Structure formats: C-alpha cells, structure tokens
Coordinates of C-alpha atoms in Angstrom, one line a residue:
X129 CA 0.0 0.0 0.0
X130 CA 1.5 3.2 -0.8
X131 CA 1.9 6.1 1.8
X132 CA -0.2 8.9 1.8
X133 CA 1.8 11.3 3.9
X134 CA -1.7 12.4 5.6
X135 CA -1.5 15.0 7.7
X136 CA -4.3 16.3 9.4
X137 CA -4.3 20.2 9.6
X138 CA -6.8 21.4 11.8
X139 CA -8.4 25.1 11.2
X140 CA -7.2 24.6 8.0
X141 CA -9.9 27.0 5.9
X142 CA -8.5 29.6 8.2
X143 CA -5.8 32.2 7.6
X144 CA -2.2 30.5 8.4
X145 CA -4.2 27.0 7.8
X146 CA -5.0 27.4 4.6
X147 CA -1.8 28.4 3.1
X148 CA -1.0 25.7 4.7
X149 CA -2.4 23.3 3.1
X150 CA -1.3 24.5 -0.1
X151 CA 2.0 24.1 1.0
X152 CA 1.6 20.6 2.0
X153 CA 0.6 19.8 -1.7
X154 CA 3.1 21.4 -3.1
X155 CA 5.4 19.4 -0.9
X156 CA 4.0 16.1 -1.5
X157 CA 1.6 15.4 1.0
X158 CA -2.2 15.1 1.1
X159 CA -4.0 17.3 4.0
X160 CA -7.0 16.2 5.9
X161 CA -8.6 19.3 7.0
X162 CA -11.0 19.9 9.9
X163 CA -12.6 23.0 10.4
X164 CA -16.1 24.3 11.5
X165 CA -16.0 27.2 9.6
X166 CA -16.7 29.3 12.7
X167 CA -13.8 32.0 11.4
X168 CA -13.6 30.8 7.8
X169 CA -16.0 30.5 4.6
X170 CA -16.5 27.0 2.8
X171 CA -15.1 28.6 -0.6
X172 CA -11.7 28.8 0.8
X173 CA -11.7 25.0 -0.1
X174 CA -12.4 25.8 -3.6
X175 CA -9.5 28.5 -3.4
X176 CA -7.5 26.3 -2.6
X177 CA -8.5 23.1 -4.8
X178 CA -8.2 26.0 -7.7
X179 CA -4.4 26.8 -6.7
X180 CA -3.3 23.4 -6.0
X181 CA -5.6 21.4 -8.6
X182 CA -6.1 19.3 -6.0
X183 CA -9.3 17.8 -4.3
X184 CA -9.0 18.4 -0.6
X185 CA -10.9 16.2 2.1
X186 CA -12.6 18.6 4.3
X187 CA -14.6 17.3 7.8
X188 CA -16.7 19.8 8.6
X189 CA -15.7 19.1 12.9
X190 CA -15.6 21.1 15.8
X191 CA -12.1 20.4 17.8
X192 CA -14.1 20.1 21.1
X193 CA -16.1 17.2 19.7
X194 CA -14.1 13.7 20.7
X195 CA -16.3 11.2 18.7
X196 CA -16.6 12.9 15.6
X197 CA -12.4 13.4 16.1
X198 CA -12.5 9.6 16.2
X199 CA -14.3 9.2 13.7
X200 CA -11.6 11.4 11.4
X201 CA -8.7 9.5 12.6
X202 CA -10.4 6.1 12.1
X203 CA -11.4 7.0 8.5
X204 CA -7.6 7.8 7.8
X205 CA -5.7 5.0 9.2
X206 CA -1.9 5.8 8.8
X207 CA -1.5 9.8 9.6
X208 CA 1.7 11.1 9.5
X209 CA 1.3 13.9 12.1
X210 CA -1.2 16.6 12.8
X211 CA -0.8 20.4 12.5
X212 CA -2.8 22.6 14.7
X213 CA -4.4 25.7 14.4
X214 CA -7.6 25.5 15.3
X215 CA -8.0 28.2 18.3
X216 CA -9.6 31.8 18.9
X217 CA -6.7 33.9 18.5
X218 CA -8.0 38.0 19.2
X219 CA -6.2 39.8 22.0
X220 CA -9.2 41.9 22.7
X221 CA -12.3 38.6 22.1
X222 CA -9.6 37.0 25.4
X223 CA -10.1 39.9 27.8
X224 CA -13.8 40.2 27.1
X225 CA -14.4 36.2 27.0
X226 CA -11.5 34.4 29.0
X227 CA -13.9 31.2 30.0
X228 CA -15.2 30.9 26.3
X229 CA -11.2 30.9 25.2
X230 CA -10.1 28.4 28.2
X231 CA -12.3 26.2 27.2
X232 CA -11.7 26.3 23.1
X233 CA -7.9 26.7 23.0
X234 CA -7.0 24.3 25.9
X235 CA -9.9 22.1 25.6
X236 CA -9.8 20.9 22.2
X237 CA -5.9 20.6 22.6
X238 CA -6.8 17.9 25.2
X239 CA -9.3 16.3 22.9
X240 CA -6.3 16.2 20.3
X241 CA -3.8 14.4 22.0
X242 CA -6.2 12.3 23.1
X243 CA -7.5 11.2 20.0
X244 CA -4.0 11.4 18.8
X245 CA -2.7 9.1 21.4
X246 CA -5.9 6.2 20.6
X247 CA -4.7 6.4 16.7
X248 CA -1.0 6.2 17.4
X249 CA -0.5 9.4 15.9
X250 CA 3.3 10.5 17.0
X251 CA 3.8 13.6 15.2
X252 CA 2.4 17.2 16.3
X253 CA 3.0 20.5 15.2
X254 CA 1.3 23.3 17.5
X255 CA 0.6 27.0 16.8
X256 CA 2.0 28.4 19.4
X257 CA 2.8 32.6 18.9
X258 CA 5.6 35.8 20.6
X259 CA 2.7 37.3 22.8
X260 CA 4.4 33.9 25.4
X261 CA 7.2 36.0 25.8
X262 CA 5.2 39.4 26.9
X263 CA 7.5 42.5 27.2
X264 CA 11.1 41.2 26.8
X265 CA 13.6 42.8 28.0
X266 CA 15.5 42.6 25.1
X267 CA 13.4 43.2 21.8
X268 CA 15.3 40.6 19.8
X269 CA 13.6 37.2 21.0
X270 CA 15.6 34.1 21.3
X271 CA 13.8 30.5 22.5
X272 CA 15.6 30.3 25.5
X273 CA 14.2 33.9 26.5
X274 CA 11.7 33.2 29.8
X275 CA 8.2 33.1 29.3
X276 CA 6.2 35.9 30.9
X277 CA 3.2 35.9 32.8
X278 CA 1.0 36.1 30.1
X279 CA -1.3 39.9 29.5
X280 CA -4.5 38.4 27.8
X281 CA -6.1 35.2 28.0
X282 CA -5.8 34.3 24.6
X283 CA -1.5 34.6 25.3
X284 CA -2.3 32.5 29.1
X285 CA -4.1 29.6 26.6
X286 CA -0.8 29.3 24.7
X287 CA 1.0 29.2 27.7
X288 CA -0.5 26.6 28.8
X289 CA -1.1 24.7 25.5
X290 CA 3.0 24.6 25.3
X291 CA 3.1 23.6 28.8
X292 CA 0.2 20.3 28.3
X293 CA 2.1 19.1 25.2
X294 CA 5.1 19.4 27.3
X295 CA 3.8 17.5 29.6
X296 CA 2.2 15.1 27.4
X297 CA 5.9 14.5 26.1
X298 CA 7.4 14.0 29.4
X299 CA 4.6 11.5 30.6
X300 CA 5.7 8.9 27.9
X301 CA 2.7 9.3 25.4
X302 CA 4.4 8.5 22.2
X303 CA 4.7 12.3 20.6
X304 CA 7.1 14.2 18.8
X305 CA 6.2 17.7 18.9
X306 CA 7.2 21.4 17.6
X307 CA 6.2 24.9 19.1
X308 CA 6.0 27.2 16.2
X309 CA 5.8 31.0 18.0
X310 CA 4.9 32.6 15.3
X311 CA 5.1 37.1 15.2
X312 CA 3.1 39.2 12.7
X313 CA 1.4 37.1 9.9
X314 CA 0.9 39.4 6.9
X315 CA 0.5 38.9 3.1
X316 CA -1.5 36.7 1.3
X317 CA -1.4 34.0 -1.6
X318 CA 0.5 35.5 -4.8
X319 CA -2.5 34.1 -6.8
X320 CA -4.8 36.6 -4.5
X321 CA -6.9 33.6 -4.2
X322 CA -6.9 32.8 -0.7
X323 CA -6.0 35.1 2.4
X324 CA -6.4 36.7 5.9
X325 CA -10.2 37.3 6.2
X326 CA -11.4 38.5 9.2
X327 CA -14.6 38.1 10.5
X328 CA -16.2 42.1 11.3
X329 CA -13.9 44.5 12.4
X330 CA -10.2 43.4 11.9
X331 CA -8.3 42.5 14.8
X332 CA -4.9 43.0 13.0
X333 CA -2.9 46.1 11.3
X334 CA -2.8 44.9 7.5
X335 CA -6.5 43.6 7.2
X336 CA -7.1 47.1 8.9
X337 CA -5.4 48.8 6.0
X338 CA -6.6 47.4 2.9
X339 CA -10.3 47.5 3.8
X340 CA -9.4 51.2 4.6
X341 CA -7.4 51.6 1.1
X342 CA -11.1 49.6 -0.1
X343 CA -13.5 51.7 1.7
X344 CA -14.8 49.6 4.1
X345 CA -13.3 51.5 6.9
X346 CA -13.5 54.8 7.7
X347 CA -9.5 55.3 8.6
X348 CA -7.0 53.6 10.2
X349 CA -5.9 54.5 13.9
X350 CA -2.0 54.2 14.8
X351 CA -2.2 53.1 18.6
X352 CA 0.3 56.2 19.9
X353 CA 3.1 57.8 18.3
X354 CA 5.4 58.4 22.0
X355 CA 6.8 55.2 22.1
X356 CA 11.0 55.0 22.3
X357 CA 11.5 53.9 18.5
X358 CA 12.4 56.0 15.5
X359 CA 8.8 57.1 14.6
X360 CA 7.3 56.8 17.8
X361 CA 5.1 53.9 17.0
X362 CA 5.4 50.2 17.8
X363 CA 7.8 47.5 16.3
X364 CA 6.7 44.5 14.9
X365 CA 8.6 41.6 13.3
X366 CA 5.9 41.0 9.7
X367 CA 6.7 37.5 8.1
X368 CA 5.1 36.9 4.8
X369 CA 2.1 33.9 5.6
X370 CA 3.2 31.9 2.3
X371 CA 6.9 31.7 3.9
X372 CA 4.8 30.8 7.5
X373 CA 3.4 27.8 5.8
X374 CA 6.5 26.7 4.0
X375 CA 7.8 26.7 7.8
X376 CA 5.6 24.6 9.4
X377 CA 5.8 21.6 6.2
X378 CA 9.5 21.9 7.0
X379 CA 8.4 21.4 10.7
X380 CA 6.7 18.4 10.4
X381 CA 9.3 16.9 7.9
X382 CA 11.6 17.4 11.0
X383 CA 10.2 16.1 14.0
X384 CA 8.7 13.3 11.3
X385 CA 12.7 12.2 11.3
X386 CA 13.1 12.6 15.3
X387 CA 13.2 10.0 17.6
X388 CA 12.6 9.3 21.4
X389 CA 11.0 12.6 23.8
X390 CA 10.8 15.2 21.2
X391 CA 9.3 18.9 21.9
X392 CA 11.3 21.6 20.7
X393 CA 10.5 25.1 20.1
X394 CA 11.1 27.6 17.0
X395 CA 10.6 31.5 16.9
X396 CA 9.5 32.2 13.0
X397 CA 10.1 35.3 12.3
X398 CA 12.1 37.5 9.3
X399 CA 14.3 38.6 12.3
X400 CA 13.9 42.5 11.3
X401 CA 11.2 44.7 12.7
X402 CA 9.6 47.5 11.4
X403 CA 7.2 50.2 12.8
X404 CA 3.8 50.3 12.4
X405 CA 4.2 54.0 10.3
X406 CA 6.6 52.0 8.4
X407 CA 4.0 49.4 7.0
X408 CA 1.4 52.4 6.2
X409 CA 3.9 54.2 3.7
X410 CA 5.4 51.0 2.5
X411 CA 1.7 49.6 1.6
X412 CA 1.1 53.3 -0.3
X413 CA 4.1 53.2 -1.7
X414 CA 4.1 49.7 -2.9
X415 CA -0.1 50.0 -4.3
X416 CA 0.4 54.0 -5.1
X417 CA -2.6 54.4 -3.0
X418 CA -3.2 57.1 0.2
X419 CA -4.5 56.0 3.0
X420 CA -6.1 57.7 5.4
X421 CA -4.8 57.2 8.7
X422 CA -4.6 59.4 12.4
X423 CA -2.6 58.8 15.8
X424 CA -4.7 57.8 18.7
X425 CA -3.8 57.2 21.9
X426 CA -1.7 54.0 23.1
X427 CA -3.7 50.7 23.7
X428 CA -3.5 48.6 26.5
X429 CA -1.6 45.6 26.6
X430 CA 0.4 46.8 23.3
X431 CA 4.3 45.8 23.3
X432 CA 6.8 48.7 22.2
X433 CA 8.8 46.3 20.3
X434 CA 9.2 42.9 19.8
X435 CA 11.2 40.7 17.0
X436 CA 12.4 37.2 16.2
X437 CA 15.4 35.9 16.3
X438 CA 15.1 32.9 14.0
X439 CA 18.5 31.2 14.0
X440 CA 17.2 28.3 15.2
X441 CA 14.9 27.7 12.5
X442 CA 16.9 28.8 9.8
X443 CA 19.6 26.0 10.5
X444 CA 18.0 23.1 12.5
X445 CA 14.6 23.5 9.8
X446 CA 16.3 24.4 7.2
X447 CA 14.0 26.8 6.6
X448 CA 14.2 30.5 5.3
X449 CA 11.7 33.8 4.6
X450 CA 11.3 34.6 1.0
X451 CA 9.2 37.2 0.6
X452 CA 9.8 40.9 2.1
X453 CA 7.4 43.7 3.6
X454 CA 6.8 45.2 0.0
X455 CA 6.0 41.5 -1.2
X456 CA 3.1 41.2 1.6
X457 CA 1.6 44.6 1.2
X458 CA 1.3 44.0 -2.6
X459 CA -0.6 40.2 -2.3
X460 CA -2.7 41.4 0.8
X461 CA -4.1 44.4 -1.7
X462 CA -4.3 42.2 -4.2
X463 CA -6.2 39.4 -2.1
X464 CA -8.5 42.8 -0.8
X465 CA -10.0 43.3 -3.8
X466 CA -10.3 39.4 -4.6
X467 CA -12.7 38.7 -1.4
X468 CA -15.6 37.4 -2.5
X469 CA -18.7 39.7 -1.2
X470 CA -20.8 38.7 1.8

C-alpha cells in the first residue's frame, strides 16, 4: 500500500491554515482538513483546490467534539502527524471572554492528544505565537528567552497549550512535537486567491489597511506615536504567511525524522522589525494608494517592540523567509479586492 503522507491540519480553511495546506501539496503530501467554519468561509476550499488542482478532504468538525475526532482518525488510518491551528486567536475577544477561550484553545488541545494518542499518531505541530514572551527585556527574541506571565487570555491559553504538550511528552505518550511561536502574519497568496479574512472589524494592522485603502473603513488609527522607536510607533517583526506555511511543512518533515522525547521550540520570524508608520507608507508606496490614517492614543496591553530571532529555524529547519514587507503589502491588496462579497 503506498503512503499517503496524511497530515491532518486542523483550522485549515482559516488564515495560516489554509496556506497551509497549499504548502503541504506542493510538498507532496495530502492534507486532511477539519474545520467548523466558525472564522472561515466554505469557498476557501475551492481556493485552494483551484491553486493546488487538488481535491481536498474537508470534515466539517468542531475540535471540542471527541467522537466525531474519532471518527476522522479512524477513517484515515496511517496519519503522519497533525498540524494545529484550530484556536480563537483575538487579544481583545480573550479579555472580554477568557472562559469561552479556556475552554476552546486548551480544551480541544486535550481532545487532540487524546484522540492522537488512541490512533497512534506520533507527530504534532502546534501553533503556538511571541505574545508567550510578553514585554522582553530585550526586543530581539531568542527561544531560550523566559516566558512571561501572560497579558491576555488568549496569550495565558498558549502558555498553557506549550506547557500540556510538554507534559504530554514527558509523561511517555508516544509524541514528537514542535512549538512554532509565530510574530506578525501578513501577506496573502500571490495568486490573490486565498488570504487573511477577518470576521467584522479586523483585529490586525494589514487587514485594517486594505479594507481602509477599499472603503470599508472609515480610517486607520496608529495606537500612539510616543513610544521610544524611530517614529514613535510600535515595532513589529511582519513574516510573509506563504513563507509561515512553508515553515511549518519543513516542521513536520523534521520532528517526522526525530526520535525518542521530542518537543522543541522555533521562533518564526524574518528577524527584522519594522514600525507600524513603516508598514502604512510601504503599503502606499508599494499600491500608489493614500490612505487615510490618524494617531490615537496608546492601547493597553500593546508591546513597544518585539522581533524574532530565528537562527534556530533557519539552521535546524532548514528553513528560510522569501518574501519581504513590500511583497506582503502587494498580495494582501491584491487578495482585498479578490474577497468574495458577503
């Protein structure tokens, strides 16, 4: 019987999932994905069958729901490893709803391994993100920096999602796992087809921006111009989501190859960071559109600066950015205006 290379991606209709998934095609293998849709829209499968000429298998499963996990697992004897996503991810959504993203993020993480562990399932790859490493003394992150006591729930849920697979590594469950902290996700496919979509009001700077540039919002709102960097506003570290994906196929490739207790952790990052002035006139520059921005006042919980050093993965993944700032700005225009309309 030939091997599949099945890997089971779940949230994988969703932003960094579905790139994703293109990704694994590209690099041989055949993705499984499981999604509820809850921050996606079905035709992001047909994006992505359209890019990859590929038919996709799709389970339409909530993470939190153990039988119907089963019942994925059972279908699919033989999975390589599982990558996942699936998780509420807003800053903002945490500190209004902490219970409703406990119990999502760390939940179906349990459900995982579980189901993982009855199918024999060694190899995990878990989206883990920077905001674990709060406000670091130094702004050039290494993964042997300390983890901070975490300022949202959503960051606490990662916390402790690293910490449980940890544990579940330590405790003798047969799994091979990789922390990805990822930092600023921008861009979208170069074929515009698939891309961030955010569901009402954009939690995130880019999205912000081109539905501004595309009318859908009024102006975009720089969150303080005082801070102790060259224009005043924050510093982020931006990595292209196409070069994201390529990072976590290398990542599963990896710990696929490992042996014994495995659970090692990557920053993924471009390793330079850039102000959030920086990404306006870049995106105007780069589309020859104005945009029509204002300084507010600072917001809560906001980092000055914050970037990745990503050493690690460069040499032990093998694993490298391609694309730059002006390469994002361009596809996540170009993806803007290829949305399909509510």
């Amino acid at each position: 019987m030939e091997d599949k290379r099945q890997i089971v991606v779940t949230g994988g209709a969703g932003y960094i999932g579905s790139h994703t998934v293109v990704e694994l095609i590209n690099g041989g293998f055949e993705p499984i994905i499981i999604d509820d849709f809850r921050n996606s829209k079905p035709w992001i499968i047909d994006r992505i069958q359209k890019i990859t000429d590929t038919r996709v298998n799709v389970y339409e499963v909530d993470c939190l729901d153990e039988k119907s996990m089963q019942i994925v697992f059972n279908e699919n004897p033989g999975i390589l490893g599982v990558i996942h996503f699936a998780a509420y991810k807003a800053v903002g959504e945490s500190v209004e709803k902490p219970v409703m993203y406990y119990h999502n993020n760390i939940e179906s993480l349990c459900v995982l391994l579980n189901v993982m562990k009855q199918a024999e399932v060694e190899n995990l790859v878990f989206s883990s993100s920077c905001t674990v490493y709060g406000e670091p003394e130094n702004p050039v992150v290494t993964e042997d920096m300390p983890v901070q006591k975490a300022a949202s729930p959503y960051g606490a849920t990662k916390i402790a999602c690293e910490q449980l697979i940890e544990f579940a590594v330590a405790s003798g469950q047969k799994l091979k796992a990789t922390l990805l902290r990822y930092f600023n996700p921008i861009g979208a496919h170069p074929s515009a087809e698939i891309g961030e979509l955010p569901q009402g009001v954009p939690n995130n700077l880019v999205p912000y921006i081109t539905q501004t540039a595309n009318g859908l919002r009024e102006q975009v709102t720089v969150f303080g111009d005082d801070y102790n960097t060259k224009d005043g506003t924050c510093i982020r570290d931006y990595i292209h989501v196409v070069d994201l994906a390529q990072a976590h196929v290398a990542a599963i490739q990896w710990v696929d190859k490992q042996s014994g207790k495995v659970c090692e952790v990557f920053n993924l990052g471009t390793g330079k960071g850039s102000t959030v002035l920086e990404i306006i006139h870049t995106f105007e520059t780069v589309n020859q559109i104005k945009l029509n921005y204002r300084i507010g006042k600072r917001r809560p919980g906001d980092v000055e600066q914050i970037w990745a050093n990503a050493d690690k993965a460069n040499k032990v993944l093998n694993w490298n950015c391609k694309y730059g700032i002006e390469d994002a700005l361009k596809h996540s225009w170009e993806w803007e205006k290829n949305i399909e309309p509510e």
